[in-house]
Amino acid sequence: MQFHLDGYQPGDPEILDPNARTVSTGTQGPLPTEVDVLIVGCGPAGLTLAAQLSAFPDIKTCIVDQKPGPLLRGQADGIACRTMEMFEAFGFAERVLKESYWVNETSFWRPNEAVPGTITRSGRIYDTEDGLSEFPHVILNQARVHDFFLDVMRKSKTQLEPHYNRQLHDLTIDRSESAGSHPVTVTLQRCGEAGSETEIVRARYVVGCDGARSKVRKSIGQTLHGDSANHAWGVMDVLAVTDFPDIRLKALIQSAGEGSIVLIPREGGYLVRIYVELDKLSEGQRAGNLDINADYLIAAAQRILKPYSLDVKEVAWWSVYEIGQRLCDRFDDVPQDQAETLIPRVFIAGDACHTHSPKAGQGMNVSMQDSFNLGWKLASVLKGQSEPSLLATYSTERQAIAKELIEFDREWARMLSASSAGSVDPAKTQDYFVRHGRYTAGTATRYQPSVLTEDGEYQYLALGFSIGMRFHSAPVIRLSDGKPMQLGHTIKADGRWRLFLFAGAEGPFVAGSALQATIAFLSGDPSSPLKKFTKDGNDPDSVVDVRAVLQQPHRDLKVEDVPPLLLPPKGRYGLRDYEKVFCPDYKGGKDIFAMRGIDRAAGCIVVVRPDQYVATVLPMDAHQRLSAFFGGFIRSVA
């Protein structure tokens, strides 16, 4: 898609009238007095959480923000491959793919020793390795990501809308027995045209997604530790005319004495984002206090790009900020020495608990993964499926990931700045970028063994589905209708667990096969996860969704041979679900068993969490161990 030709316009580019491109969102009514979950902040983390919880009509969710309305422009724009996989779970990945800029290749520029004071291209690489994900790395204005999440919320059964113009004033937690079911009291100040009245909300849980200066974080006594401000960068979205040849490629540009640029082409074919390295900050100095404007950033970019010209026609947005890597010790309100006894009631996510530079494009992505991790856990506890102790795993899992991010980001920021100063060979910068490609794509996250993630005892049965890492999708053919599709796209943001049964080499539906024995266990054994954890009257896959992947070509099998577990009756009419069985895409040359290293002789069970991460890999006959795994965190309905 091409747009922004005659000037930057926020909103939906498919709407030709610029005045009609932005949709008014937000509810004008008063805040509810009691809620299950109160989300503070309508940034990426807050909206990801709200969109996930909006799928559950029996959970009362409220989201507030101090801004007068939705974001229209600026801020983050990089969307990692892993985040695109998550967007597919929410149902809007195709919209993002259509509208965004695809980062296919990255070029590297260094000082030109033959012509001092100029730059020359030193390398050009593919942005992500082949087969890393079915989705590309893309660029799209954060405001549009917000729009898509708001659309999910509006279309949900709860029709959830944000409450804007609400500023957090006070938050208290009453842990006494007399506090009842809603122990968190939040006082908010209504601002804007509606006046400055005070509103009070009592909540079971509160999640602070309110940025680096989070009031929720301060209210629970957590502190960001690290380098608060050590280097300043400027950023601007511009429409420009230039003879720089890589203006439509992601480019890392390092000059001899004028600093560095990270150049990111934006959606629409014309817009480009330019990150400009500025001076190192003095002790206590803030980027917002620097005497810098858009003209200053343009001039700096022009100096770095020599011998190429840059004629900026319009600045759609610009800002100056400091880079620092900071991290909280915990992402909830529980003191470390009471983590074994207290249940968390208040959580923080995104920039509220970790901040870093934007140069690796991780901030928005990691923030959304924070709340994607937390959302299904809150839903499981609030629906009575899990004990509240499950919520402690949020801080444990995500704080460790954020720590890894901080360490990576600190080294990456150092290399970019040092290369421009001449102390690091630019070739080493390119090598570091290549070696850490999986990290920047968001696919390197690995959760450590816990109640939710087992060890690797049976990892050899499916080497390509690494335990603790995201479920790496692969092409398959759906048996019932021959449709080619991605297996990972069956995992939606609906709070359900997935069991993928990868059948062994024998005929899958013959009596005595390992797959048939597992199906018989899941269907009829009292210790089966489906029997123990699914309430009478609910769909049989409402808690654990079972799907099978067979080795035979799909035309060699018959739908009429599929056992009832894989053709479950659902809904008010008991209609059959025909979308549970898959085969390899042999015609397309994509054999999922070979691609993901699955033991063909034995097959296996791959258990996937609601946030798309592999919880464990088990032998096909490990029935009681499977039941015991789920029993560690899901309540029996008996």
XYZ file of C-alpha atoms in Angstrom:
638
model
C 0.000 0.000 0.000
C 1.120 3.544 -0.756
C -0.149 6.533 1.201
C 1.086 9.791 2.813
C 2.008 11.074 -0.686
C 0.591 14.548 -0.063
C 1.429 14.746 3.614
C 1.198 12.568 6.700
C -2.326 11.668 7.804
C -3.003 9.461 10.844
C -5.631 6.736 10.904
C -6.869 4.081 8.473
C -5.225 4.668 5.049
C -8.012 2.813 3.242
C -10.383 5.656 4.111
C -9.719 8.318 1.482
C -11.249 11.210 3.420
C -8.551 12.244 5.950
C -11.199 13.692 8.253
C -12.890 10.294 8.561
C -9.797 8.145 9.107
C -9.747 8.158 12.890
C -12.464 6.409 14.862
C -13.657 7.965 18.084
C -13.180 5.530 20.939
C -13.755 5.622 24.643
C -16.797 5.593 26.849
C -18.188 8.770 28.371
C -19.876 7.238 31.386
C -18.554 7.077 34.949
C -16.106 4.422 36.066
C -17.558 1.233 37.570
C -17.248 1.061 41.336
C -16.073 -2.567 41.365
C -14.127 -4.531 38.731
C -12.201 -7.749 38.476
C -9.253 -6.138 36.674
C -8.382 -2.447 36.422
C -5.774 -1.670 33.747
C -4.016 1.682 34.041
C -2.618 2.828 30.698
C -3.726 2.481 27.067
C -0.298 1.785 25.608
C 0.661 -1.460 23.843
C 0.894 -3.456 27.088
C -2.419 -2.190 28.429
C -4.344 -2.715 25.206
C -2.908 -6.219 24.692
C -4.133 -7.157 28.147
C -7.510 -5.481 27.669
C -8.044 -7.186 24.306
C -7.259 -10.580 25.818
C -9.546 -10.101 28.827
C -12.335 -8.685 26.650
C -12.844 -12.222 25.312
C -14.270 -13.307 28.681
C -17.768 -11.902 29.345
C -17.713 -13.232 32.909
C -14.668 -11.073 33.773
C -15.344 -7.402 34.462
C -12.445 -5.402 33.050
C -11.883 -1.639 33.038
C -9.045 0.224 31.302
C -8.232 3.893 31.952
C -5.758 6.413 30.551
C -4.911 9.990 31.421
C -4.786 11.021 27.747
C -7.905 12.615 26.231
C -8.192 9.957 23.524
C -6.407 7.299 21.478
C -2.873 7.758 20.143
C -2.716 9.233 16.632
C 0.976 9.359 15.679
C 4.568 8.819 16.703
C 6.212 6.582 19.278
C 7.197 2.951 18.542
C 6.839 1.283 15.162
C 8.909 -1.926 14.980
C 6.913 -5.183 15.064
C 8.991 -8.342 15.515
C 8.209 -11.699 13.895
C 7.153 -13.125 17.257
C 4.750 -10.230 17.774
C 3.184 -10.896 14.377
C 2.568 -14.471 15.542
C 0.764 -13.038 18.558
C -1.247 -10.677 16.347
C -2.431 -13.741 14.424
C -3.798 -15.115 17.700
C -5.807 -11.901 18.094
C -7.014 -12.062 14.494
C -5.506 -8.972 12.878
C -2.121 -10.106 11.508
C -3.369 -9.872 7.917
C -4.389 -6.243 8.415
C -0.927 -5.429 9.740
C 0.766 -7.260 6.855
C -1.276 -5.334 4.302
C -0.601 -1.902 5.744
C 2.947 -2.166 7.101
C 6.423 -1.810 5.676
C 8.172 -5.199 5.469
C 11.784 -5.178 6.672
C 13.259 -7.615 4.172
C 16.882 -6.488 4.202
C 19.192 -4.329 6.328
C 22.143 -2.330 4.997
C 25.184 -1.133 6.920
C 27.128 2.077 6.247
C 30.498 3.128 7.659
C 32.933 6.033 7.273
C 34.520 6.177 3.819
C 38.273 6.118 4.387
C 38.905 7.047 0.750
C 36.788 10.197 1.010
C 36.922 11.545 4.577
C 33.731 13.109 5.862
C 31.492 10.782 3.827
C 29.932 7.347 4.252
C 29.985 4.193 2.154
C 27.956 0.987 2.226
C 29.771 -1.832 4.032
C 27.196 -4.619 3.900
C 23.662 -5.716 3.128
C 21.963 -8.738 4.681
C 18.564 -10.394 4.968
C 16.838 -9.003 8.045
C 15.732 -12.407 9.394
C 17.004 -15.901 8.686
C 15.010 -18.230 6.473
C 12.412 -20.298 8.300
C 12.591 -18.279 11.508
C 8.871 -17.486 11.321
C 6.051 -17.562 8.817
C 5.791 -13.796 9.401
C 8.212 -11.017 8.470
C 9.592 -8.214 10.626
C 7.399 -5.204 9.814
C 7.092 -1.497 10.588
C 3.793 0.151 11.454
C 2.894 3.175 13.536
C 2.130 2.203 17.120
C -1.112 4.163 16.827
C -2.381 1.704 14.215
C -1.483 -1.227 16.477
C -3.577 0.483 19.147
C -6.415 0.833 16.631
C -6.404 -2.893 15.914
C -6.485 -3.827 19.596
C -9.279 -1.301 20.220
C -11.189 -2.905 17.349
C -10.800 -6.361 18.951
C -12.132 -4.926 22.206
C -15.118 -3.224 20.543
C -16.081 -6.395 18.674
C -15.816 -8.672 21.725
C -18.776 -9.888 23.775
C -17.902 -7.351 26.456
C -17.623 -4.446 23.943
C -14.846 -3.045 26.101
C -13.942 0.642 25.625
C -11.318 2.728 27.441
C -12.109 5.472 29.920
C -9.922 8.426 28.926
C -9.082 11.576 30.949
C -8.496 9.529 34.124
C -5.343 10.167 36.130
C -4.275 7.852 38.924
C -4.207 9.679 42.250
C -3.828 6.903 44.828
C -3.679 3.110 45.122
C -3.913 1.094 48.339
C -3.988 -2.640 49.034
C -5.823 -4.004 52.046
C -4.593 -7.518 52.811
C -6.710 -7.958 55.924
C -9.482 -10.578 56.005
C -12.081 -7.806 56.190
C -11.033 -6.469 52.777
C -13.244 -8.959 50.976
C -12.899 -9.964 47.357
C -11.798 -6.539 46.062
C -8.791 -5.563 48.195
C -7.286 -2.915 45.904
C -8.756 0.591 46.131
C -7.818 3.032 43.379
C -8.597 6.728 43.428
C -8.613 8.460 40.055
C -8.968 12.124 39.130
C -11.179 12.927 36.185
C -9.578 15.637 34.073
C -10.391 17.487 30.871
C -13.670 19.148 29.950
C -15.636 16.919 32.323
C -13.990 18.616 35.282
C -11.767 17.251 38.048
C -14.083 15.018 40.039
C -12.691 12.087 42.000
C -13.740 8.498 41.275
C -12.985 5.420 43.352
C -12.714 1.893 41.953
C -12.306 -1.284 43.999
C -10.604 -4.104 42.128
C -9.565 -7.684 42.584
C -6.416 -6.983 40.576
C -4.741 -3.877 39.126
C -2.209 -3.821 36.291
C -0.022 -0.773 35.757
C 0.799 -0.266 32.084
C 1.406 3.441 32.611
C 4.915 3.893 31.265
C 8.373 4.640 32.600
C 7.058 7.166 35.151
C 4.435 4.712 36.357
C 2.391 5.806 39.335
C 1.248 2.223 39.839
C 4.878 1.141 40.188
C 5.539 3.869 42.742
C 2.418 2.943 44.691
C 3.710 -0.605 45.277
C 7.214 0.527 46.179
C 9.005 -0.856 43.140
C 11.926 1.067 41.625
C 13.637 1.031 38.264
C 17.338 0.288 38.753
C 20.085 0.996 36.241
C 21.264 3.784 33.980
C 18.412 6.290 34.010
C 19.877 8.517 31.301
C 23.294 8.169 29.707
C 22.817 9.078 26.071
C 20.413 11.219 24.056
C 18.899 10.413 20.711
C 16.475 12.288 18.513
C 13.818 10.681 16.352
C 11.704 12.071 13.542
C 9.211 10.778 10.991
C 9.752 12.700 7.774
C 8.648 12.983 4.180
C 11.833 13.823 2.293
C 13.535 13.887 -1.089
C 16.994 12.309 -1.057
C 19.591 10.660 -3.265
C 20.597 8.271 -0.470
C 20.174 4.913 -2.267
C 18.999 2.877 0.723
C 16.192 5.193 1.809
C 13.700 2.295 1.495
C 15.899 -0.180 3.380
C 16.456 -0.445 7.093
C 19.948 1.018 7.478
C 22.513 1.366 10.269
C 24.695 4.335 9.360
C 27.874 5.218 11.256
C 29.860 8.315 10.373
C 33.426 9.177 11.355
C 32.698 12.149 13.579
C 29.050 13.162 13.345
C 27.415 10.235 15.107
C 25.084 7.461 13.969
C 21.708 7.090 12.324
C 19.277 4.212 12.478
C 17.048 4.638 9.431
C 13.698 2.831 9.361
C 11.420 3.106 6.312
C 7.816 3.492 7.362
C 4.528 2.273 5.981
C 3.030 3.910 2.902
C 6.085 3.974 0.641
C 7.197 7.545 1.369
C 7.519 8.108 5.102
C 10.822 7.336 6.840
C 11.873 7.353 10.496
C 15.355 8.596 11.369
C 16.960 8.023 14.759
C 19.806 10.508 15.233
C 22.552 10.052 17.815
C 23.056 13.133 20.010
C 25.535 14.004 22.735
C 26.115 12.049 25.909
C 24.095 13.456 28.790
C 25.655 14.974 31.882
C 24.844 13.661 35.345
C 21.206 14.487 36.100
C 20.593 16.007 32.671
C 17.334 15.141 30.879
C 16.852 14.915 27.128
C 13.678 16.979 27.337
C 15.694 19.924 28.631
C 18.124 19.975 25.707
C 17.878 22.957 23.366
C 17.025 20.811 20.366
C 14.268 21.074 17.773
C 13.322 19.340 14.548
C 15.613 21.612 12.477
C 18.540 20.551 14.677
C 17.787 16.864 14.013
C 17.457 17.466 10.275
C 20.817 19.236 10.165
C 22.475 16.426 12.139
C 21.041 13.803 9.764
C 22.239 15.796 6.758
C 25.792 15.888 8.134
C 25.843 12.131 8.837
C 24.489 11.245 5.384
C 27.160 13.126 3.394
C 27.845 12.927 0.467
C 24.105 12.314 0.029
C 21.477 15.029 0.328
C 18.340 15.035 2.476
C 15.627 17.592 1.695
C 12.927 17.238 4.358
C 9.533 18.389 3.093
C 7.479 17.594 6.196
C 8.121 16.427 9.752
C 5.161 14.303 10.828
C 6.477 13.804 14.362
C 9.697 14.227 16.298
C 11.028 13.789 19.801
C 14.213 13.752 21.860
C 14.749 11.163 24.556
C 17.413 9.654 26.738
C 18.577 6.068 26.488
C 18.949 4.109 29.677
C 18.573 0.477 30.633
C 16.507 0.122 33.804
C 14.730 -2.801 35.425
C 12.554 -3.551 38.473
C 13.416 -6.413 40.802
C 9.816 -7.678 40.699
C 6.836 -7.072 38.456
C 4.202 -7.304 41.202
C 3.457 -5.940 44.684
C 4.766 -8.914 46.671
C 8.033 -8.368 48.593
C 10.725 -10.844 47.630
C 10.863 -12.383 51.112
C 7.100 -13.080 51.029
C 6.869 -14.448 47.495
C 6.065 -17.932 48.795
C 3.133 -16.837 50.952
C 1.451 -13.747 49.457
C -0.725 -13.631 46.347
C 0.016 -10.727 43.985
C -2.752 -8.157 43.635
C -1.005 -5.435 41.628
C 1.199 -5.994 38.575
C 3.279 -3.780 36.308
C 4.041 -4.391 32.650
C 5.986 -2.817 29.795
C 7.911 0.412 30.374
C 6.546 0.534 33.912
C 9.000 -2.228 34.854
C 11.747 -2.155 32.183
C 13.102 0.576 29.900
C 15.732 0.412 27.190
C 16.798 1.961 23.922
C 14.626 1.729 20.796
C 17.499 0.788 18.505
C 16.848 -2.951 18.639
C 13.095 -2.411 18.253
C 12.214 -4.420 21.342
C 10.331 -2.029 23.624
C 6.787 -2.272 22.278
C 7.235 -5.944 21.424
C 8.443 -7.061 24.844
C 5.789 -4.927 26.554
C 3.009 -6.690 24.659
C 4.523 -10.076 25.469
C 4.477 -9.100 29.165
C 0.739 -8.648 29.228
C 0.093 -11.590 26.877
C 1.810 -13.695 29.539
C -0.256 -12.159 32.333
C -3.654 -12.025 30.637
C -4.427 -15.729 30.372
C -3.229 -16.291 33.928
C -5.574 -13.616 35.290
C -8.426 -15.102 33.261
C -7.708 -18.622 34.512
C -7.708 -17.493 38.144
C -10.775 -15.265 37.830
C -12.746 -18.027 36.114
C -11.879 -20.399 38.942
C -9.799 -22.735 36.784
C -6.526 -22.092 38.621
C -5.369 -21.261 42.118
C -4.293 -17.614 42.635
C -0.735 -18.847 43.229
C -0.470 -19.155 39.429
C -0.159 -15.355 39.269
C 3.264 -15.429 40.918
C 4.692 -16.981 37.750
C 4.163 -13.726 35.842
C 6.892 -11.808 37.654
C 9.215 -14.800 37.747
C 8.977 -15.466 34.017
C 8.871 -11.935 32.641
C 11.448 -10.330 34.936
C 14.026 -12.884 33.783
C 13.215 -12.145 30.127
C 13.425 -8.385 30.708
C 16.833 -8.831 32.350
C 18.098 -10.617 29.243
C 16.695 -7.811 27.098
C 18.467 -5.164 29.180
C 21.795 -6.961 28.828
C 21.380 -7.350 25.076
C 20.218 -3.776 24.614
C 23.090 -2.323 26.662
C 25.651 -4.103 24.487
C 23.860 -3.219 21.246
C 23.570 0.473 22.181
C 27.232 0.510 23.199
C 28.330 -0.978 19.893
C 26.370 1.529 17.807
C 27.721 4.509 19.726
C 31.276 3.121 19.909
C 31.331 2.338 16.190
C 30.483 5.926 15.349
C 33.290 7.039 17.669
C 35.736 4.726 15.911
C 36.429 2.405 18.859
C 34.546 -0.576 17.373
C 34.979 -1.871 13.831
C 31.632 -1.375 12.004
C 32.056 -4.896 10.628
C 31.752 -6.201 14.185
C 28.493 -4.285 14.555
C 27.113 -6.064 11.502
C 28.303 -9.428 12.816
C 26.636 -8.794 16.199
C 23.390 -7.895 14.425
C 23.456 -11.144 12.438
C 24.328 -13.354 15.417
C 21.535 -11.922 17.524
C 18.892 -11.974 14.791
C 16.671 -14.440 16.667
C 16.723 -12.185 19.693
C 15.653 -9.079 17.762
C 12.972 -11.153 16.029
C 11.547 -12.006 19.447
C 11.912 -15.748 18.929
C 14.751 -16.380 21.404
C 12.652 -16.095 24.568
C 12.865 -19.222 26.700
C 10.996 -19.757 29.975
C 12.821 -21.779 32.591
C 11.386 -24.994 34.119
C 8.509 -24.324 36.501
C 4.998 -25.507 37.276
C 4.053 -24.279 33.774
C 7.104 -25.453 31.825
C 8.717 -28.861 32.266
C 12.341 -29.812 31.756
C 13.665 -31.322 28.563
C 13.537 -35.015 29.467
C 11.646 -35.899 26.295
C 12.796 -33.035 24.094
C 14.379 -35.544 21.689
C 10.887 -36.532 20.508
C 10.349 -33.092 18.944
C 13.631 -31.227 18.635
C 12.064 -28.344 16.722
C 9.518 -27.547 19.439
C 11.886 -26.329 22.124
C 10.359 -26.543 25.593
C 9.986 -23.090 27.100
C 10.093 -21.376 23.718
C 7.311 -20.235 21.435
C 5.524 -22.888 19.353
C 7.276 -22.659 15.980
C 4.527 -22.996 13.412
C 4.835 -25.006 10.195
C 2.646 -25.638 7.137
C 0.044 -28.419 7.251
C -2.982 -29.597 5.292
C -6.312 -29.769 7.093
C -7.786 -33.230 6.609
C -11.465 -32.305 6.337
C -11.183 -29.826 3.459
C -7.606 -30.066 2.134
C -6.832 -26.484 3.127
C -3.126 -25.540 3.316
C -2.511 -23.536 6.484
C -0.141 -22.865 9.364
C -0.592 -25.160 12.353
C 0.342 -22.387 14.779
C -2.567 -20.281 13.564
C -4.958 -22.594 15.380
C -3.694 -21.105 18.673
C -5.944 -18.134 19.415
C -5.880 -15.644 22.282
C -8.754 -17.374 24.076
C -7.068 -18.684 27.230
C -7.136 -22.346 26.163
C -4.331 -24.894 26.393
C -3.428 -26.948 23.321
C -2.508 -30.618 22.981
C -0.954 -31.441 19.617
C -0.885 -35.204 19.131
C 1.799 -36.033 16.544
C 1.008 -39.576 15.468
C 3.614 -42.273 14.963
C 4.216 -44.018 11.661
C 1.532 -46.703 12.089
C -1.981 -46.269 10.776
C -3.354 -43.582 13.087
C -6.908 -44.844 13.433
C -6.294 -48.594 13.609
C -7.027 -50.425 16.848
C -4.009 -50.631 19.114
C -2.141 -47.644 17.701
C -0.476 -45.271 20.172
C -2.665 -42.418 18.937
C -5.826 -44.447 19.496
C -4.710 -45.330 23.019
C -4.089 -41.661 23.827
C -7.447 -40.672 22.369
C -9.142 -43.358 24.455
C -7.421 -42.015 27.582
C -8.359 -38.404 26.860
C -11.938 -39.350 26.006
C -12.809 -41.696 28.827
C -10.291 -41.937 31.636
C -11.357 -40.074 34.815
C -7.798 -38.703 35.163
C -7.835 -37.232 31.664
C -7.285 -33.425 31.612
C -10.444 -33.123 29.533
C -12.501 -34.998 32.135
C -10.936 -33.491 35.258
C -10.953 -29.826 34.254
C -13.947 -29.301 31.949
C -17.272 -28.426 33.550
C -20.392 -30.320 32.528
C -22.261 -28.482 29.808
C -19.190 -26.709 28.433
C -17.678 -27.519 25.052
C -15.254 -30.455 25.394
C -12.356 -28.247 24.203
C -13.184 -25.189 26.324
C -10.164 -25.718 28.608
C -7.860 -28.049 26.652
C -8.032 -28.046 22.854
C -6.848 -31.349 21.343
C -5.624 -31.561 17.750
C -3.862 -34.323 15.828
C -1.175 -34.215 13.150
C -0.857 -37.413 11.122
C 1.994 -38.566 8.873
C -0.048 -39.876 5.952
C -0.996 -37.718 2.938
C -4.441 -36.248 3.551
C -6.010 -38.016 0.555
C -4.969 -41.393 1.976
C -7.157 -40.887 5.052
C -10.919 -40.767 5.546
C -12.796 -38.242 7.629
C -15.277 -40.959 8.563
C -12.469 -42.809 10.396
C -11.687 -39.862 12.658
C -12.615 -40.680 16.291
C -15.233 -38.540 18.083
C -12.642 -36.768 20.247
C -11.304 -35.125 17.081
C -14.804 -34.404 15.753
C -16.284 -32.981 18.968
C -19.889 -31.773 19.207
C -19.961 -28.101 20.213
C -22.320 -25.209 20.787
C -26.048 -25.193 21.439
C -26.760 -27.532 18.503
C -23.889 -29.952 19.058
C -22.373 -29.165 15.664
C -19.234 -31.095 14.750
C -15.882 -29.314 14.677
C -14.074 -30.589 11.565
C -10.902 -28.550 12.080
C -8.944 -30.739 14.499
C -6.920 -33.073 12.244
C -3.986 -32.183 9.967
C -1.444 -33.829 7.684
C 1.934 -32.745 6.281
C 1.966 -30.454 3.238
C 3.727 -32.932 0.983
C 2.621 -31.148 -2.194
C 4.271 -27.962 -1.008
C 7.392 -29.862 0.044
C 6.828 -28.924 3.700
C 6.823 -31.996 5.921
C 6.174 -30.771 9.466
C 7.633 -33.968 10.948
C 10.961 -33.338 9.208
C 10.877 -29.568 9.686
C 10.378 -29.809 13.452
C 12.446 -32.920 14.145
C 9.547 -35.084 15.333
C 10.265 -38.759 16.021
C 8.432 -40.495 13.178
C 8.348 -43.919 14.777
C 7.054 -42.942 18.207
C 5.267 -39.650 17.663
C 4.715 -37.444 20.709
C 2.438 -35.046 22.567
C 3.303 -31.347 22.450
C 1.595 -29.252 25.124
C 1.269 -25.540 24.314
C 0.359 -22.780 26.740
C -2.348 -20.189 26.000
C 0.405 -17.652 25.202
C 1.805 -19.933 22.458
C 4.824 -21.259 24.395
C 5.691 -24.967 24.526
C 5.067 -26.251 28.049
C 6.323 -29.798 27.566
C 6.935 -32.625 25.109
C 5.843 -36.098 26.235
C 5.772 -39.619 24.840
C 2.436 -40.613 23.367
C 1.817 -43.069 26.206
C 2.737 -40.721 29.092
C -0.915 -40.380 30.073
C -0.575 -40.072 33.836
C 2.334 -37.654 33.557
C 0.201 -35.505 31.266
C -2.590 -35.506 33.817
C -0.163 -34.714 36.642
C 1.285 -31.788 34.697
C -2.110 -30.105 34.311
C -2.976 -30.968 37.885
C -0.130 -28.772 39.041
C -2.006 -25.559 38.220
C -5.597 -26.323 37.108
C -8.364 -27.124 39.580
C -10.388 -30.281 39.191
C -14.084 -29.663 38.592
C -15.026 -32.822 40.516
